[in-house]
PDB file of C-alpha atoms in Angstrom:
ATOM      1  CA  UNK A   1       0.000   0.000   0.000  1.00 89.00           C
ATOM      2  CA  UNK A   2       1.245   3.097  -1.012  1.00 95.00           C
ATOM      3  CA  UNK A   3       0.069   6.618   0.209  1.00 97.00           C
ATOM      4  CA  UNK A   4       0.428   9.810  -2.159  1.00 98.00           C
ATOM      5  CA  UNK A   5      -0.354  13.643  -1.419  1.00 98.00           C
ATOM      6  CA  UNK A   6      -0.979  15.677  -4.564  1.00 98.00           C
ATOM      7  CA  UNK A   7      -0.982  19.248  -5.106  1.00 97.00           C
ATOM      8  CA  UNK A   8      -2.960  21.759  -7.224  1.00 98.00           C
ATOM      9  CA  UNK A   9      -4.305  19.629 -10.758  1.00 98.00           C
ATOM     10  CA  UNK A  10      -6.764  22.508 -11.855  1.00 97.00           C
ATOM     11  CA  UNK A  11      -7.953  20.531 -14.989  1.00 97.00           C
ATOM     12  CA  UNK A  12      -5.010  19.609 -16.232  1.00 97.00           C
ATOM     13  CA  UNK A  13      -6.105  15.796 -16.426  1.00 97.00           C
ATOM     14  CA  UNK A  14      -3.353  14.767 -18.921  1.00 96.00           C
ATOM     15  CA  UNK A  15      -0.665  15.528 -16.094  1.00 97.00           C
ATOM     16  CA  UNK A  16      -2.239  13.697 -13.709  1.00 98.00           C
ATOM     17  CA  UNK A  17      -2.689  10.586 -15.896  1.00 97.00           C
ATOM     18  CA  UNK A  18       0.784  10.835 -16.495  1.00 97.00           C
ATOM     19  CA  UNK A  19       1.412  11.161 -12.208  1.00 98.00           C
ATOM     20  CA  UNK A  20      -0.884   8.493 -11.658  1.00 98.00           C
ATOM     21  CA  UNK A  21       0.695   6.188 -13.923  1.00 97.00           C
ATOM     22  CA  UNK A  22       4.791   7.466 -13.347  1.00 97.00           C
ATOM     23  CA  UNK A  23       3.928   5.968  -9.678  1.00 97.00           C
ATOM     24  CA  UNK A  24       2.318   3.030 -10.254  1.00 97.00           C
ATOM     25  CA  UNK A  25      -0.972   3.926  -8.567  1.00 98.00           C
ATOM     26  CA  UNK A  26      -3.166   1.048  -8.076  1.00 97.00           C
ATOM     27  CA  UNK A  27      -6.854   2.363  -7.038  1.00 97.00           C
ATOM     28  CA  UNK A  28      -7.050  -1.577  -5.181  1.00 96.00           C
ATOM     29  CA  UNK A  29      -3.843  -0.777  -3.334  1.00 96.00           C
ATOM     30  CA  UNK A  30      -2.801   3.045  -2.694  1.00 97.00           C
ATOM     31  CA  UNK A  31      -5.202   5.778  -1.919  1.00 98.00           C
ATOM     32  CA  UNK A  32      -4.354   9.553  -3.089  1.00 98.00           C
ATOM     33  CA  UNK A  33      -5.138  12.473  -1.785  1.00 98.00           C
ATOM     34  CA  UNK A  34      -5.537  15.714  -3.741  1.00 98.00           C
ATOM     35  CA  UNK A  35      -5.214  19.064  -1.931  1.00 98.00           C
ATOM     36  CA  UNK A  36      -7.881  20.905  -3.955  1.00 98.00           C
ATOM     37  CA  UNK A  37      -7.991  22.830  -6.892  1.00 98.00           C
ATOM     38  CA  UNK A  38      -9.207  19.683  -8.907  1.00 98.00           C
ATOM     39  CA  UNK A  39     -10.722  22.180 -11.557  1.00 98.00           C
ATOM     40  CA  UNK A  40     -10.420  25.704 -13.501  1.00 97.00           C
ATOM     41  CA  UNK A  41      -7.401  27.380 -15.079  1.00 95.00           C
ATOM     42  CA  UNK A  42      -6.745  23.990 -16.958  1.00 95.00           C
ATOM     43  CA  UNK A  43      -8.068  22.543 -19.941  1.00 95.00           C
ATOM     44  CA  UNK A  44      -9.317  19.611 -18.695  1.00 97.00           C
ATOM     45  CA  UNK A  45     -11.820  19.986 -15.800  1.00 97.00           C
ATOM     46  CA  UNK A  46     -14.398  17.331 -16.752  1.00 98.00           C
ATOM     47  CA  UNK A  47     -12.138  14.593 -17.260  1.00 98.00           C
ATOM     48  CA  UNK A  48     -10.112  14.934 -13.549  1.00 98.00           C
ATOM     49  CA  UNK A  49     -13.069  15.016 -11.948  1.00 98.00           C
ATOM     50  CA  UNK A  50     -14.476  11.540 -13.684  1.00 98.00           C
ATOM     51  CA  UNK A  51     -11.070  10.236 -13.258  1.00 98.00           C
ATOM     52  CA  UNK A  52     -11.270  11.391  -9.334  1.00 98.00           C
ATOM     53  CA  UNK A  53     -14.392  10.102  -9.338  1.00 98.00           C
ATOM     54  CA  UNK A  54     -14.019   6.955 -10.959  1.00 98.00           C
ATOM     55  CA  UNK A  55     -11.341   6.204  -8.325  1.00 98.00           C
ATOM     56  CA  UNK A  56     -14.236   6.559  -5.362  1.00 96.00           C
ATOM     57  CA  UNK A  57     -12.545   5.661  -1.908  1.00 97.00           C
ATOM     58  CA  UNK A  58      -8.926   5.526  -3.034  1.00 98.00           C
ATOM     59  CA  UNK A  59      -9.016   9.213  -4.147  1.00 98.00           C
ATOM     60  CA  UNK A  60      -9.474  11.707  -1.212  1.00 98.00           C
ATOM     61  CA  UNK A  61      -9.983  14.812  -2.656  1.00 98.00           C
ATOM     62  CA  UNK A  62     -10.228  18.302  -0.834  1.00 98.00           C
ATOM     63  CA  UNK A  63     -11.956  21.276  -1.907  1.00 98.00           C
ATOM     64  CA  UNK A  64     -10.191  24.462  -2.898  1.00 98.00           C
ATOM     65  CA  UNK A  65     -11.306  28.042  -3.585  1.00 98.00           C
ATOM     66  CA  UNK A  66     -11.213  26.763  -7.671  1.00 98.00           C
ATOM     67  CA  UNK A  67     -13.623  24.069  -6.857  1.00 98.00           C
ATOM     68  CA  UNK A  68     -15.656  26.153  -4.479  1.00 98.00           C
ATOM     69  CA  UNK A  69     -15.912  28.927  -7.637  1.00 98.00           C
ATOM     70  CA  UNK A  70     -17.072  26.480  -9.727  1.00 98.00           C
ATOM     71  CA  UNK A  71     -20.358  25.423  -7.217  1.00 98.00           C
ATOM     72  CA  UNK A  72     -20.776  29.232  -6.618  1.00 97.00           C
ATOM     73  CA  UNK A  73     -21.276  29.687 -11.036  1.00 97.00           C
ATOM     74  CA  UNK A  74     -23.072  26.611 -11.221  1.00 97.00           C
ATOM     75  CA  UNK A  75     -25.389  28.801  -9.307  1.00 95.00           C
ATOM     76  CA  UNK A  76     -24.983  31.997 -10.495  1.00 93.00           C
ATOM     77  CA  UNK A  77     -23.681  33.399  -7.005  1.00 95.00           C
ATOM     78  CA  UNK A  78     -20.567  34.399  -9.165  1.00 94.00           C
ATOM     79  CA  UNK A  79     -20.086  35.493 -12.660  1.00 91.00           C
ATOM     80  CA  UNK A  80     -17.868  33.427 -14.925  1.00 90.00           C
ATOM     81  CA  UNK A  81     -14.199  34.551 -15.088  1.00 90.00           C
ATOM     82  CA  UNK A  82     -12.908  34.932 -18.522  1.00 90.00           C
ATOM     83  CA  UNK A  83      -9.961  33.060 -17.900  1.00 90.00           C
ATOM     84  CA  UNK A  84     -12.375  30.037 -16.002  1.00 94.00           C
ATOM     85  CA  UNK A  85     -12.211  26.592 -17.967  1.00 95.00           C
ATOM     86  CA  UNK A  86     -15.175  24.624 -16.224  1.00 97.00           C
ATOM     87  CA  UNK A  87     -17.991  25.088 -19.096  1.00 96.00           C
ATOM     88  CA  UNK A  88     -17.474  21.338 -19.849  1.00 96.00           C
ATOM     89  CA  UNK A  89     -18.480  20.633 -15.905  1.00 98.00           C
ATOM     90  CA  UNK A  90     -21.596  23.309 -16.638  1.00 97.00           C
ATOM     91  CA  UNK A  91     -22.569  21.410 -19.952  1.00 97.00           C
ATOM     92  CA  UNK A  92     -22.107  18.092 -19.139  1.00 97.00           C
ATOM     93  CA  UNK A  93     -25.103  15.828 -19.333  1.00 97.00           C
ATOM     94  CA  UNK A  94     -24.104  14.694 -15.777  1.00 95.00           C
ATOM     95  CA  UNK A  95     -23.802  17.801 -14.437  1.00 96.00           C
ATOM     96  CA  UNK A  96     -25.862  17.757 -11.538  1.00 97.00           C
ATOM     97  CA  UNK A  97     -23.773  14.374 -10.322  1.00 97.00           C
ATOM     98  CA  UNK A  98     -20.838  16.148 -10.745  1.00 98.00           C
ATOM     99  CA  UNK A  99     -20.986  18.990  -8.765  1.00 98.00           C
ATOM    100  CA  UNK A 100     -22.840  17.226  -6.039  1.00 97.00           C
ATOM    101  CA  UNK A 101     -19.868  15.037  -5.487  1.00 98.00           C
ATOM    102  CA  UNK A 102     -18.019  18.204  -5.391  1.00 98.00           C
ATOM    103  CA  UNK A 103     -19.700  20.064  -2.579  1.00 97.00           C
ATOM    104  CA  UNK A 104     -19.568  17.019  -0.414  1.00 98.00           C
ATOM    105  CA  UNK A 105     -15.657  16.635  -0.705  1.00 98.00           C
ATOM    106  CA  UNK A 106     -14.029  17.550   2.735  1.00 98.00           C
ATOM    107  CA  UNK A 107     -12.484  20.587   3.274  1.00 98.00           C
ATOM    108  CA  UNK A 108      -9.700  19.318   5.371  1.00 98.00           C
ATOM    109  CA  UNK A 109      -8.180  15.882   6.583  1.00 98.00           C
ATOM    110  CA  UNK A 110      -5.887  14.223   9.334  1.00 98.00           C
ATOM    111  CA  UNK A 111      -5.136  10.931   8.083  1.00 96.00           C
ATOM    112  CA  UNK A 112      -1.535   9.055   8.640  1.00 95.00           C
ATOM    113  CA  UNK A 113       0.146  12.059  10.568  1.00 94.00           C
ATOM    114  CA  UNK A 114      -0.692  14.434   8.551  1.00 96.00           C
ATOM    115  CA  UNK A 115      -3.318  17.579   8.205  1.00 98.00           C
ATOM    116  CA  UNK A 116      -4.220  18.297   4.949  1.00 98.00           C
ATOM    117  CA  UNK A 117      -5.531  21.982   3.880  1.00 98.00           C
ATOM    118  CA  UNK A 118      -5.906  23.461   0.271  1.00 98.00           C
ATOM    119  CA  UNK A 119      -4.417  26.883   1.707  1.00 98.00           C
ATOM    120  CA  UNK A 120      -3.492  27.346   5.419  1.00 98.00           C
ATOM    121  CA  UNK A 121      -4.684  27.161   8.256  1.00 98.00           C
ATOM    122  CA  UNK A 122      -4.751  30.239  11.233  1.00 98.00           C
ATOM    123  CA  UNK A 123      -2.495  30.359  13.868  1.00 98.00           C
ATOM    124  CA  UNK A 124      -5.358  30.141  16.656  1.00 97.00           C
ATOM    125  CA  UNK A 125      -6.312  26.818  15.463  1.00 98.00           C
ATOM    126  CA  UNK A 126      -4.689  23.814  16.981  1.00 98.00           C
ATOM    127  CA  UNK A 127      -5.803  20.421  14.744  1.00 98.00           C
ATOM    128  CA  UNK A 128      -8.711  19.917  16.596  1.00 98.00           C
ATOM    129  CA  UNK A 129      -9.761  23.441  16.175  1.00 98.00           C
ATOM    130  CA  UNK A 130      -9.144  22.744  12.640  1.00 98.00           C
ATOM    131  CA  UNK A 131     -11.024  19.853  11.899  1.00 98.00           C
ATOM    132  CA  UNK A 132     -13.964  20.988  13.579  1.00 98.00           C
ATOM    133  CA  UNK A 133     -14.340  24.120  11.662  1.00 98.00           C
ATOM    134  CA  UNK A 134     -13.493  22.597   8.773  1.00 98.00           C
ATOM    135  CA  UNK A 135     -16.571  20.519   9.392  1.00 98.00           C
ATOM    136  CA  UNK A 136     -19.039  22.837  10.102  1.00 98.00           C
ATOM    137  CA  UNK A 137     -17.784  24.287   6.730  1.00 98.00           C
ATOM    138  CA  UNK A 138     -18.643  20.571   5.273  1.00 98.00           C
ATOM    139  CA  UNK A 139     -22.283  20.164   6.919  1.00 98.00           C
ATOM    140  CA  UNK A 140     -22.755  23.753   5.072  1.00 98.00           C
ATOM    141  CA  UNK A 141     -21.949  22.422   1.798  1.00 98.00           C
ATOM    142  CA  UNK A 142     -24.005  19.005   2.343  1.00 97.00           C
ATOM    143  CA  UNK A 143     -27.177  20.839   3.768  1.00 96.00           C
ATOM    144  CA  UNK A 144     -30.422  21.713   2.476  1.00 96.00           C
ATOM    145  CA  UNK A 145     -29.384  25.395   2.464  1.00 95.00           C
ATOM    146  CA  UNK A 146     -25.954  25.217   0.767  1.00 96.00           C
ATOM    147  CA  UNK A 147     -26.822  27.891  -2.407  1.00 96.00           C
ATOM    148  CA  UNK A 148     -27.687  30.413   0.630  1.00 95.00           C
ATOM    149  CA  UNK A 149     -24.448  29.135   2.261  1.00 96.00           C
ATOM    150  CA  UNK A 150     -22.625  29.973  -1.195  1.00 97.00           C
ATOM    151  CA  UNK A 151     -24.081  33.634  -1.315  1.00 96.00           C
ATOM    152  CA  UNK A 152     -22.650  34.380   2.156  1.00 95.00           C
ATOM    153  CA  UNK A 153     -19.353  32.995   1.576  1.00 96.00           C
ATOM    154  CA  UNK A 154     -18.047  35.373  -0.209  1.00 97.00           C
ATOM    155  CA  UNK A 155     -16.050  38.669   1.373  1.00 97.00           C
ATOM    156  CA  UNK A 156     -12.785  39.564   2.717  1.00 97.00           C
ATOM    157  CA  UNK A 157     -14.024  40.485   6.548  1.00 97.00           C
ATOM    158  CA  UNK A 158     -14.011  39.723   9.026  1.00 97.00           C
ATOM    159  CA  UNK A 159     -10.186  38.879   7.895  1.00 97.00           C
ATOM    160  CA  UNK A 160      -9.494  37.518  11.836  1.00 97.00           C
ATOM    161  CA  UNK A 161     -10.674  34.559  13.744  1.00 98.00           C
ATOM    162  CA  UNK A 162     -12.916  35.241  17.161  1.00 97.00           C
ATOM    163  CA  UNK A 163     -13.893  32.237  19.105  1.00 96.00           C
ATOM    164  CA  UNK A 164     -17.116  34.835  19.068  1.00 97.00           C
ATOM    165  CA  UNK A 165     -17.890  34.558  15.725  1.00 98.00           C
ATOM    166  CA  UNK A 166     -21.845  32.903  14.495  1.00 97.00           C
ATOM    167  CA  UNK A 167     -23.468  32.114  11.166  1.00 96.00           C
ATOM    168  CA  UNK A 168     -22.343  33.914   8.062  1.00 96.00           C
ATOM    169  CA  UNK A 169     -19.374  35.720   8.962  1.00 98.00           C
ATOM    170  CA  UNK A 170     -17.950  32.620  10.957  1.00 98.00           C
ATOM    171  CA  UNK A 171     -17.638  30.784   7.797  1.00 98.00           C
ATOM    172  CA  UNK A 172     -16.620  33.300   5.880  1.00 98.00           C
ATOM    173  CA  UNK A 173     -13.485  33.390   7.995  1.00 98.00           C
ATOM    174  CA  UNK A 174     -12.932  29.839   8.011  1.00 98.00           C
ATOM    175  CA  UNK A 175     -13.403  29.194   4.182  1.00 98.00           C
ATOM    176  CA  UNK A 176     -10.819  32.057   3.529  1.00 98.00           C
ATOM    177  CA  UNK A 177      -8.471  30.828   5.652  1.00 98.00           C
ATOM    178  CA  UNK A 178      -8.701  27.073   4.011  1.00 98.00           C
ATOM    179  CA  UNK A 179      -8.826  27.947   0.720  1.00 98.00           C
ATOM    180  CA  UNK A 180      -7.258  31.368   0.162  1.00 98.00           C
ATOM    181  CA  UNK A 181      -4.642  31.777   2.902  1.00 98.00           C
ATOM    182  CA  UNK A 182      -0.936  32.675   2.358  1.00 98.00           C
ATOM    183  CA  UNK A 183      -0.038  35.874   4.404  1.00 98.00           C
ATOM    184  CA  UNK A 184      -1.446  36.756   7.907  1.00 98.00           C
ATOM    185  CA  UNK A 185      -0.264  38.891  10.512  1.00 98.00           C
ATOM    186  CA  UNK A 186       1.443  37.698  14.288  1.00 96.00           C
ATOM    187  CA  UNK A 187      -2.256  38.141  15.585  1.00 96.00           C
ATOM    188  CA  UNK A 188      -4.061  36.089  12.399  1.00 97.00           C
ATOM    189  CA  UNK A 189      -5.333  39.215  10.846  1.00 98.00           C
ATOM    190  CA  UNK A 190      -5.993  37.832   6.865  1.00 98.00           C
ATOM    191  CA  UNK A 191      -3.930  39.155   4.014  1.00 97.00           C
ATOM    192  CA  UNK A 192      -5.549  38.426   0.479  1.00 97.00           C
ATOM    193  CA  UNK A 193      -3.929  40.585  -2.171  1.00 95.00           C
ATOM    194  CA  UNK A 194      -0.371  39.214  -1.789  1.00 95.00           C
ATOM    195  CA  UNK A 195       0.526  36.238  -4.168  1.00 93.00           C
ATOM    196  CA  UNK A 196       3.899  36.745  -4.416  1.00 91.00           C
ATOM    197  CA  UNK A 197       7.369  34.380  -2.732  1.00 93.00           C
ATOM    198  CA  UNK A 198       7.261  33.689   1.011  1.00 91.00           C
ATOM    199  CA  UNK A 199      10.197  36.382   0.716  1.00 90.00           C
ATOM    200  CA  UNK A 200       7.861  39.092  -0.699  1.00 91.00           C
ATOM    201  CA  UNK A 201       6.149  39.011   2.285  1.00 93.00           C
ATOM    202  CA  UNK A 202       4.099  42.651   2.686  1.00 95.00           C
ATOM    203  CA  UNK A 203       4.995  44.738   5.710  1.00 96.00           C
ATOM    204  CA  UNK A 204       3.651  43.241   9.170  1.00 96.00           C
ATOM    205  CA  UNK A 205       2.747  40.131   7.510  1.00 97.00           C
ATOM    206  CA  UNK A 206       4.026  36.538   7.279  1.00 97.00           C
ATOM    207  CA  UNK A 207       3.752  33.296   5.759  1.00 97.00           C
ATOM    208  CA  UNK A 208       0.949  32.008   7.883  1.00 98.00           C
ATOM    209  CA  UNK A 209       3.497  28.917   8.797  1.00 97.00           C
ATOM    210  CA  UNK A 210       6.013  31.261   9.926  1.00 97.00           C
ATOM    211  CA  UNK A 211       4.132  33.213  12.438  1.00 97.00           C
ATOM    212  CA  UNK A 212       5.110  32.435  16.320  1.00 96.00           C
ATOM    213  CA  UNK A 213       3.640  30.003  18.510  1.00 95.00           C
ATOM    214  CA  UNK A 214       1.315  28.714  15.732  1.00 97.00           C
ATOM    215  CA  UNK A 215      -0.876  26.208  17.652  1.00 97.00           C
ATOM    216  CA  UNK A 216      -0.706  23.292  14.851  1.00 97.00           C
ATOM    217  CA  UNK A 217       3.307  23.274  14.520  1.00 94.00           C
ATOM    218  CA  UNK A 218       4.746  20.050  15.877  1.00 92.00           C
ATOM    219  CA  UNK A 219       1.632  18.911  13.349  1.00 96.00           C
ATOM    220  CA  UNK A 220       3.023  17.911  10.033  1.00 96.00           C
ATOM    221  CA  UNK A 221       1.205  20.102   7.519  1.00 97.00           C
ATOM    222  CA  UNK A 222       0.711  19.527   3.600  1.00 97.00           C
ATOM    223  CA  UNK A 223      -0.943  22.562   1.457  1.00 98.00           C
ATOM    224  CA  UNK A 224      -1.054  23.329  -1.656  1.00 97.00           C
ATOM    225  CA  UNK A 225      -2.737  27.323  -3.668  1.00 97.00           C
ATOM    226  CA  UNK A 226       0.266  29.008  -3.383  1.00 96.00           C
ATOM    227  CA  UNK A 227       2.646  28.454  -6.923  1.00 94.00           C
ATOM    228  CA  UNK A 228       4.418  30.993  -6.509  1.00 94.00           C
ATOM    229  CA  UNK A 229       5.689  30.649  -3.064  1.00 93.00           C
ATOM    230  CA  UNK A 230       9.264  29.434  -3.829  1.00 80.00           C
ATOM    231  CA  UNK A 231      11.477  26.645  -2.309  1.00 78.00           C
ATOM    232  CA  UNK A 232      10.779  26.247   1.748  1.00 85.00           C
ATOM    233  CA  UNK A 233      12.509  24.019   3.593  1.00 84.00           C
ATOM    234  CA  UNK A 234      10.766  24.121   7.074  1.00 89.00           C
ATOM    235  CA  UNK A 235      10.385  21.192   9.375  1.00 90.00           C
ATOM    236  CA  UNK A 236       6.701  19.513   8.805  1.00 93.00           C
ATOM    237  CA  UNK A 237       5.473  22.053   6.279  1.00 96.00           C
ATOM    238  CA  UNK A 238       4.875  21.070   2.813  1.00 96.00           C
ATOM    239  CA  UNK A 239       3.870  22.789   0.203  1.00 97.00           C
ATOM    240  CA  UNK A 240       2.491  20.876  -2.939  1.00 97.00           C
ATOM    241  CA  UNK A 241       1.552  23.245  -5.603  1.00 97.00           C
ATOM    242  CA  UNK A 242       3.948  23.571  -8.568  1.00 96.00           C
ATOM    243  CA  UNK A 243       2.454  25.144 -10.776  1.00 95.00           C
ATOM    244  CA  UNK A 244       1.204  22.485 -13.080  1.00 95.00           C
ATOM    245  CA  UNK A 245      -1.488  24.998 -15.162  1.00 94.00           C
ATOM    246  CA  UNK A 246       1.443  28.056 -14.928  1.00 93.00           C
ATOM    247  CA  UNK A 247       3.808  24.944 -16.906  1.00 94.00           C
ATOM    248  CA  UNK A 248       5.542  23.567 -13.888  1.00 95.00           C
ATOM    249  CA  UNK A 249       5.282  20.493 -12.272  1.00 96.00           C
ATOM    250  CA  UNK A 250       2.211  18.234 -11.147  1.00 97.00           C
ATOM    251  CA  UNK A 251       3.803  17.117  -7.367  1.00 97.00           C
ATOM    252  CA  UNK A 252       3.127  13.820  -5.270  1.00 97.00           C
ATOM    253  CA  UNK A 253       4.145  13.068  -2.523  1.00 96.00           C
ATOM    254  CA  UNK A 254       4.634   9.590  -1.058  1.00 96.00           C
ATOM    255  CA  UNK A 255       3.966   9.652   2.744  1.00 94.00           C
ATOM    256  CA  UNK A 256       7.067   7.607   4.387  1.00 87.00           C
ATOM    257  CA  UNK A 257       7.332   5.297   7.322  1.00 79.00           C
ATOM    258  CA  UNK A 258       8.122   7.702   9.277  1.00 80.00           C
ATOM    259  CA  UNK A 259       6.169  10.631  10.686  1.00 77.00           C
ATOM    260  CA  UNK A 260       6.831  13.495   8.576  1.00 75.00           C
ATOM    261  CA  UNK A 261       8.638  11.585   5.698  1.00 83.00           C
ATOM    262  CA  UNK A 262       7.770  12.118   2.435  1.00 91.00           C
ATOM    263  CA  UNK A 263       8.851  11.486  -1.215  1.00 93.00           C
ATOM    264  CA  UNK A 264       8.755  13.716  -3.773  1.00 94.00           C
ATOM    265  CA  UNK A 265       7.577  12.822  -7.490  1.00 96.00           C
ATOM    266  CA  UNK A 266       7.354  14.955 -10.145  1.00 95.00           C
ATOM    267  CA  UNK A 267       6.288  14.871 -13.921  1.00 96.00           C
ATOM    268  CA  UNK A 268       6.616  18.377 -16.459  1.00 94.00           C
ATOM    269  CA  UNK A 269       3.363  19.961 -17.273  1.00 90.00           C
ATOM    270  CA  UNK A 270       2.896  21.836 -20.426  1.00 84.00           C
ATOM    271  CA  UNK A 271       1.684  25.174 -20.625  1.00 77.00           C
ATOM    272  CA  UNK A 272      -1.875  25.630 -19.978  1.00 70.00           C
ATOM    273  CA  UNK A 273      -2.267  29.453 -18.588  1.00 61.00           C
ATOM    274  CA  UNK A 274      -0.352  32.362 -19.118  1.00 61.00           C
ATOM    275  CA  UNK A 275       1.331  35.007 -16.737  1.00 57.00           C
ATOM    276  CA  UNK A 276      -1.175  37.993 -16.609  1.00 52.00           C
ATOM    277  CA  UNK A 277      -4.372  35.432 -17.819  1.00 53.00           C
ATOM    278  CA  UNK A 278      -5.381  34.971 -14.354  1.00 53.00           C
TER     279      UNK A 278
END
C-alpha cells in the first residue's frame, strides 16, 4: 500500500494521468489524496473530476477556492471569469452528479500524521480546532441550504478569527483561511492581495506557517494554492503546488514510514495558462 499527497491539478487531467501512472498507482492498493484545486485554469476539468471520481474511496480529494468557484457559477452566485475553464463541468449531461460530489468533498483531513488543507490554516487553530471548523464548513456544503451558504461565503471580513464569531461571517473566515490563505499577521489578521514568494512578504505580515507560537506546529502540515511561493525548507510544512497549469510540475508526494517523511515525485506539465491570464 502506497500513500500519495498531490498538489494543485486545476484541470489539467493529462498531467495527472501521467502522475498516476509514473507511480504506479493502483486504485485496489494506494489511496491519493488531492489538496484541492481539482478544476479551472486547466483545460481539462471534466475529465479529472471523472477520473477522481471513478477512483471513489482511493481518491481523497479536498476542496479548494477553484472548486468552491465552480459550485458558486453553477449557481450563479458568481459570474464566470474569462480566464475560467469549467464550461465542460456546466454542460455536461451529468452535471448535476458532478458537482454534487463536489460540494460534499471535505475541506480538510488528518489521516496518517498528517493535516491536509488546500491553503493554510490560522495560527489560533490547533488540529482539533481545525477539523472541527473545517466541518461545520462541510455540513454547510451538504445541507439543504448550501446555495444560501454559497451567497454568504463570499467577502474579505471579518479577515481575523474570534472564538465569538456565528453564522455567516464565521464561515466566511474559516473558508478564507482554508482555501485562500498565504499571508497573515502575528495576531491572524488575513492578508488576500499578496501572491507573491514567502520572501515578498508585505509589511507586518508573514507566511501564515512562519508566524510564532502557531498552535498546529509540531503537526506535520501539507498545502497546496500558493505556486508561486518558492522553495521552503521548514520542518513539517509542505507545500504541494507547482504550478502544473502556470507549466511547472504536477507534485506527489509519497507519505514515508516515518512521521513526517515524504517522497517527492514529479512529472513536467505543459503550458496551460499564461502570466497575466489569471
Amino acid at each position: 500500500m502506497a500513500l500519495y499527497m498531490i498538489g494543485d491539478v486545476q484541470g489539467c487531467d493529462d498531467a495527472l494521468g501521467r502522475l498516476l501512472d509514473t507511480v504506479g498507482f493502483s486504485p485496489s492498493r494506494d489511496t491519493a489524496y488531492l489538496l484541492g484545486d481539482l478544476v479551472n485554469r486547466g483545460p481539462q476539468s471534466l475529465a479529472v473530476l471523472r477520473r477522481l471520481m471513478a477512483l471513489e474511496a482511493s481518491a481523497v480529494c479536498l476542496l479548494g477556492n477553484h472548486d468552491l468557484h465552480l459550485l458558486a457559477t453553477a449557481h450563479g452566485v458568481r459570474k464566470p471569469h474569462r480566464s475560467d475553464t469549467v464550461d465542460d463541468i456546466l454542460q455536461a449531461p451529468d452535471r448535476t452528479a458532478l458537482l454534487d460530489w463536489v460540494r460534499t468533498r471535505p475541506m480538510a483531513v488528518f489521516e496518517h500524521g498528517w493535516l491536509m488543507v488546500h491553503a493554510g490554516v490560522l495560527p489560533q487553530w490547533d488540529l482539533a480546532q481545525t477539523l472541527a471548523l473545517a466541518g461545520e464548513l462541510e455540513a454547510a456544503l451538504r445541507g439543504p441550504d448550501w446555495v444560501a451558504f454559497l451567497h454568504g461565503m463570499y467577502g474579505n471580513q471579518p479577515d481575523f478569527w474570534s472564538d465569538s464569531l456565528r453564522g455567516t461571517e464565521r464561515l466566511r473566515v474559516v473558508v478564507n483561511a482554508l482555501t485562500r490563505l498565504r499571508f497573515c499577521s502575528a495576531q491572524g489578521v488575513m492578508e488576500f492581495d499578496t501572491k507573491d514568494s514567502a520572501d515578498e512578504a508585505p509589511g507586518g505580515f508573514m507566511p501564515w506557517f512562519d508566524v510564532p507560537g502557531r498552535r498546529t506546529e509540531g503537526v506535520p502540515v501539507a498545502f497546496g494554492h500558493w505556486s508561486t511561493l518558492g522553495r521552503v525548507q521548514r520542518e513539517g510544512v509542505l507545500p504541494l503546488d507547482t504550478g502544473c497549469v502556470w507549466g511547472g510540475c504536477l507534485t506527489a508526494a509519497r507519505m514515508g514510514a516515518n512521521r513526517g517523511a515524504v517522497e517527492r515525485i514529479n512529472v513536467p506539465c505543459a503550458q496551460a495558462r499564461k502570466p497575466g491570464q489569471g
